[in-house]
Short mmCIF file of C-alpha atoms in Angstrom, two decimals:
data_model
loop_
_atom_site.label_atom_id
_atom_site.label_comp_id
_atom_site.label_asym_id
_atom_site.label_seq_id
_atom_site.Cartn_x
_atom_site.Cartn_y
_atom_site.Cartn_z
CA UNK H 2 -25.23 1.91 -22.82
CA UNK H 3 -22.08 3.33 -21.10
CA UNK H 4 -21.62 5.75 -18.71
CA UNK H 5 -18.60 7.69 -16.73
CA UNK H 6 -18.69 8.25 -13.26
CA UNK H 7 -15.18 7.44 -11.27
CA UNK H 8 -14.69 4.87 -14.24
CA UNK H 9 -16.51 3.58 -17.34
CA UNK H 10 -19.53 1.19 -16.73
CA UNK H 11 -21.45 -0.85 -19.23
CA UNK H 12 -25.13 -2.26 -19.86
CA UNK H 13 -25.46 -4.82 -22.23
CA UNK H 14 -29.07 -5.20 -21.06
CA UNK H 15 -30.58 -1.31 -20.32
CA UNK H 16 -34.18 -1.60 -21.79
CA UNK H 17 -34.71 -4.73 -19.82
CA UNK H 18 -37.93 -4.06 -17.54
CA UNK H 19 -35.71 -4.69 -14.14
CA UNK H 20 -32.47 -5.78 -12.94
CA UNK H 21 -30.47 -3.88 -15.48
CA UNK H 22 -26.58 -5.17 -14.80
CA UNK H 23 -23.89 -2.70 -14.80
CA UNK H 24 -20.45 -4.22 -15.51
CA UNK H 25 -17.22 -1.56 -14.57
CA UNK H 26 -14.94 -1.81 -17.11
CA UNK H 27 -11.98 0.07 -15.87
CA UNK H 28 -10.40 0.64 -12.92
CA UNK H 29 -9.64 4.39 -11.93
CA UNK H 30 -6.20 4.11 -14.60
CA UNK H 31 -4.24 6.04 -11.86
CA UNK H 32 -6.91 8.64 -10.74
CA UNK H 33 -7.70 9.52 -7.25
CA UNK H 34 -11.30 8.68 -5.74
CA UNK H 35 -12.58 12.43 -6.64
CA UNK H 36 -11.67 11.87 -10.22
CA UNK H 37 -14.81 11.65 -12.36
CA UNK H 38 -14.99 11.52 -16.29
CA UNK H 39 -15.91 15.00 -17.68
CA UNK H 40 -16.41 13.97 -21.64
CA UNK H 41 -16.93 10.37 -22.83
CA UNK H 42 -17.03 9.85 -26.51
CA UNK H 43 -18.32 6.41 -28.77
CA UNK H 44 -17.38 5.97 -32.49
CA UNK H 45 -20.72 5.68 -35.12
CA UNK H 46 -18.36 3.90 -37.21
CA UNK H 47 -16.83 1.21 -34.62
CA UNK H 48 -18.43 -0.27 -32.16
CA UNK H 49 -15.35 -0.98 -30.16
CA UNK H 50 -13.45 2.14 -30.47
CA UNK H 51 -14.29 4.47 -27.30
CA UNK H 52 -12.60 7.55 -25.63
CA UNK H 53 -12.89 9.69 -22.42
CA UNK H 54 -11.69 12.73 -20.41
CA UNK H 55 -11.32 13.16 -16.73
CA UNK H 56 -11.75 15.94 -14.53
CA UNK H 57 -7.83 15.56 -14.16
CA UNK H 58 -7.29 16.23 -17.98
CA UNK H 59 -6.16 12.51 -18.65
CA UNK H 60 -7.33 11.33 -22.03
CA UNK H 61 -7.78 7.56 -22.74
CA UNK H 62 -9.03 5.51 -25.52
CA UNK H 63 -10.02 1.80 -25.72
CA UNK H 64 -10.23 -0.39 -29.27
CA UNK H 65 -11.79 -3.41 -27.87
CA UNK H 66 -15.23 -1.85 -25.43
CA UNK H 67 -17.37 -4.41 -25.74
CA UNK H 68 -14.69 -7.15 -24.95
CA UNK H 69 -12.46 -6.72 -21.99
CA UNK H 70 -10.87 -3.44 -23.01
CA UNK H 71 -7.47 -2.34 -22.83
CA UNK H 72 -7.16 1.75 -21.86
CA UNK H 73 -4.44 3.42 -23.73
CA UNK H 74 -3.47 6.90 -22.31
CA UNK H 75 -3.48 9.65 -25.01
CA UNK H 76 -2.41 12.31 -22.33
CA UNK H 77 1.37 12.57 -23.63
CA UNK H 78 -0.46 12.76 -26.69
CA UNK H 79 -2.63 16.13 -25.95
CA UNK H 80 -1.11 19.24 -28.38
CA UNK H 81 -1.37 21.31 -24.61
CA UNK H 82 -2.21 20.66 -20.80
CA UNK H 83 -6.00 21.44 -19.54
CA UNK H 84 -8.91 19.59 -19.83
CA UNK H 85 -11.11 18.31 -23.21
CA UNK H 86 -14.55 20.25 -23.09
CA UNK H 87 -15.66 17.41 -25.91
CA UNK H 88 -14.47 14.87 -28.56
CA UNK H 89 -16.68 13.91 -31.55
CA UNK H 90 -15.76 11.25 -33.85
CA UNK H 91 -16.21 10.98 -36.84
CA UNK H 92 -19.30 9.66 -39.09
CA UNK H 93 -17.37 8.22 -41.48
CA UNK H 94 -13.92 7.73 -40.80
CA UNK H 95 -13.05 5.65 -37.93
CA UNK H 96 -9.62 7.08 -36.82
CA UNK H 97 -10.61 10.77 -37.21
CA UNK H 98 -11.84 12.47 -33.82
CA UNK H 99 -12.05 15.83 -32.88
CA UNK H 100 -11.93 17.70 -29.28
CA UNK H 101 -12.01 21.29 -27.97
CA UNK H 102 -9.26 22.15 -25.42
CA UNK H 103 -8.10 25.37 -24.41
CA UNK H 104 -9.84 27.31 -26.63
CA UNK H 105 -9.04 25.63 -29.33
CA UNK H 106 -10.56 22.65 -31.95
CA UNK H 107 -8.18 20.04 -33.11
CA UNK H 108 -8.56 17.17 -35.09
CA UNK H 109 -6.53 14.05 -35.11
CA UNK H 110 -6.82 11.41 -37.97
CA UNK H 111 -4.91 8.87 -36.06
CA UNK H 112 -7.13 7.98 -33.41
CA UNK H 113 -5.74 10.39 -31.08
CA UNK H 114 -1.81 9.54 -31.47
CA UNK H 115 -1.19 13.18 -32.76
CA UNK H 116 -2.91 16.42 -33.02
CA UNK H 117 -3.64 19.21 -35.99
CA UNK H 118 -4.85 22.76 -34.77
CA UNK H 119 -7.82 23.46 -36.87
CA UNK H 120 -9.40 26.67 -35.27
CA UNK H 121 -7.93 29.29 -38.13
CA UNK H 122 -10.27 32.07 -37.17
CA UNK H 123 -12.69 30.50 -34.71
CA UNK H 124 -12.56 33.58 -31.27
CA UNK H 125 -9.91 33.59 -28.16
CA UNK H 126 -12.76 32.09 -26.20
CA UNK H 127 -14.29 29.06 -24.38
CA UNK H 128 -15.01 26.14 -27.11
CA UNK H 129 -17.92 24.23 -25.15
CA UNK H 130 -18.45 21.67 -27.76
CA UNK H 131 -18.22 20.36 -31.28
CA UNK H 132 -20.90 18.58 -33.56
CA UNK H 133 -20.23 16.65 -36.98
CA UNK H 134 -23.17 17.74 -39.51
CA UNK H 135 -23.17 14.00 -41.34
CA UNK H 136 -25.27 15.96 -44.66
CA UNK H 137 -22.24 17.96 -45.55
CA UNK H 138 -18.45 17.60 -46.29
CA UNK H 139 -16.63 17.62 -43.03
CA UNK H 140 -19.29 20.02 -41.95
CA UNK H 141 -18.47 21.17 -38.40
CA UNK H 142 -20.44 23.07 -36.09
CA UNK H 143 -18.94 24.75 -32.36
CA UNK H 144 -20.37 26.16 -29.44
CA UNK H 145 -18.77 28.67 -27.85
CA UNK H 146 -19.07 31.21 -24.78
CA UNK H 147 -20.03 33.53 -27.73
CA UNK H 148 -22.45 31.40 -30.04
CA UNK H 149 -22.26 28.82 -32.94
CA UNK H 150 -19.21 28.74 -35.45
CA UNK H 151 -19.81 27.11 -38.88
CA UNK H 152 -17.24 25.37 -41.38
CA UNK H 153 -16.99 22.62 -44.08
CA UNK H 154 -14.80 21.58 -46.16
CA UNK H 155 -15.20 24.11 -48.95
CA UNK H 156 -14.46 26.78 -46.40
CA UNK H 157 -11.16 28.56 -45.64
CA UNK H 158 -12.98 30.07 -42.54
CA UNK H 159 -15.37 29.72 -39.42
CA UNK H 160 -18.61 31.77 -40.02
CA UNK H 161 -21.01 32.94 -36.69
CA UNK H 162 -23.87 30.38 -37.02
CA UNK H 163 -28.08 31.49 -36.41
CA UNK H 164 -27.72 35.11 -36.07
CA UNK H 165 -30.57 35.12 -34.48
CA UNK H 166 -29.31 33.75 -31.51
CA UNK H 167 -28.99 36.27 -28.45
CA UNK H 168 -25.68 38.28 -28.51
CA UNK H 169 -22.58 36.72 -27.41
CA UNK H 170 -24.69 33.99 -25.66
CA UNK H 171 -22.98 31.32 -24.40
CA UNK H 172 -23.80 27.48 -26.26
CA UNK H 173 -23.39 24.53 -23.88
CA UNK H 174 -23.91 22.37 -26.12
CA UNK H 175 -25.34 21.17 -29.73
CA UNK H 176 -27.51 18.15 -31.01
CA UNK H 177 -28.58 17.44 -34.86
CA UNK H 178 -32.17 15.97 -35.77
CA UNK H 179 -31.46 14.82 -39.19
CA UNK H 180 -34.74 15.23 -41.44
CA UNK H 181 -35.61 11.79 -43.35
CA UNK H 182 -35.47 13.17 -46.70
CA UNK H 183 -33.36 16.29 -47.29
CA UNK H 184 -31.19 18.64 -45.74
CA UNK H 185 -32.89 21.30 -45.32
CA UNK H 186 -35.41 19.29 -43.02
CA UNK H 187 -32.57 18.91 -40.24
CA UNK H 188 -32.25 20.96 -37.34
CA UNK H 189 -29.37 22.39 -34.98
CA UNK H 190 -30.43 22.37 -31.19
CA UNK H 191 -28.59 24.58 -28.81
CA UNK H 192 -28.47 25.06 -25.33
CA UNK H 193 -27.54 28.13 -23.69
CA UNK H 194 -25.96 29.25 -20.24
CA UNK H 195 -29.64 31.01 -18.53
CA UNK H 196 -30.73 31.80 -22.31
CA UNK H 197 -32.70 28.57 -23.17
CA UNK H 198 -33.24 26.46 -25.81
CA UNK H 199 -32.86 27.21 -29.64
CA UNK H 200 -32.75 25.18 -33.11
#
């Protein structure tokens, strides 16, 4: 397990039934004492590849996490200033990650080393977080400050997601139960700002 507080820690031991070990494996990579991680994101596909925000906007990324990893600052790298809201790597592909910033989605293909603006239609408006759907082709769901965009690959466009949801509610954040036979036994969760829970 790894967590962010200050800087990134590590468990190699976290269902033992006491004296769980945390190891820090960074240290603060130029941030003040106040600085915490905001977004920390681990690839399905590798193990070792790892990223995180800070509250200071900083981006980093590490290719060897379960070694004695070496941070690489992506921050020069960021298409504009402000901070991540999330990053969500890819299921598949191990140098593809995506991240809301700004009020926007971008996707990178190159681990983070440059950027591609890939909100076409998505609103002007807070992008909270971003969720790859692993049953369809590059399908991406968003949460926003006014619901849950949709798009795969087969789409030119985002499409408003569960319009059943309550009007311009604002999503926090989205999880995917994945049925164990077919698609249409999955499930998107949402939270909401003071609206609850929905799937």
């Amino acid at each position: 397990m790894v967590i962010g507080y200050k800087n990134i820690w590590i468990s190699r031991n976290v269902k033992a039934q006491s004296g769980v070990k945390w190891t820090k494996i960074s240290d603060d990579l130029g941030g003040s004492n106040s600085t915490n991680c905001s977004v920390i994101e681990w690839s399905p596909v590798d193990e070792n590849l790892f990223y995180f925000t800070r509250a200071d906007g900083k981006i980093f990324r590490t290719e060897n996490l379960l070694e004695n990893p070496t941070w690489i600052d992506l921050t020069i790298m960021k298409p504009t200033g402000g901070n991540a809201s999330d990053f969500e790597c890819h299921p598949y592909e191990r140098n593809t990650v995506y991240m809301t910033l700004n009020r926007r989605l971008y996707k990178s293909t190159d681990l983070g080393n440059t950027w591609e603006d890939i909100s076409l239609n998505l609103p002007d408006i807070n992008l909270n977080d971003v969720v790859y759907d692993r049953s369809a082709d590059e399908g991406l769901y968003v949460a926003s400050d006014a619901g849950v965009y949709y798009k795969d690959a087969s789409m030119t466009e985002w499409q408003l997601f569960g319009l059943a949801l309550p009007a311009s509610v604002e999503v926090t954040e989205l999880e995917i139960y994945y049925g164990r036979s077919s698609r249409s036994e999955c499930k998107l969760r949402a939270s909401t700002y003071g609206r609850g829970m929905w799937e």
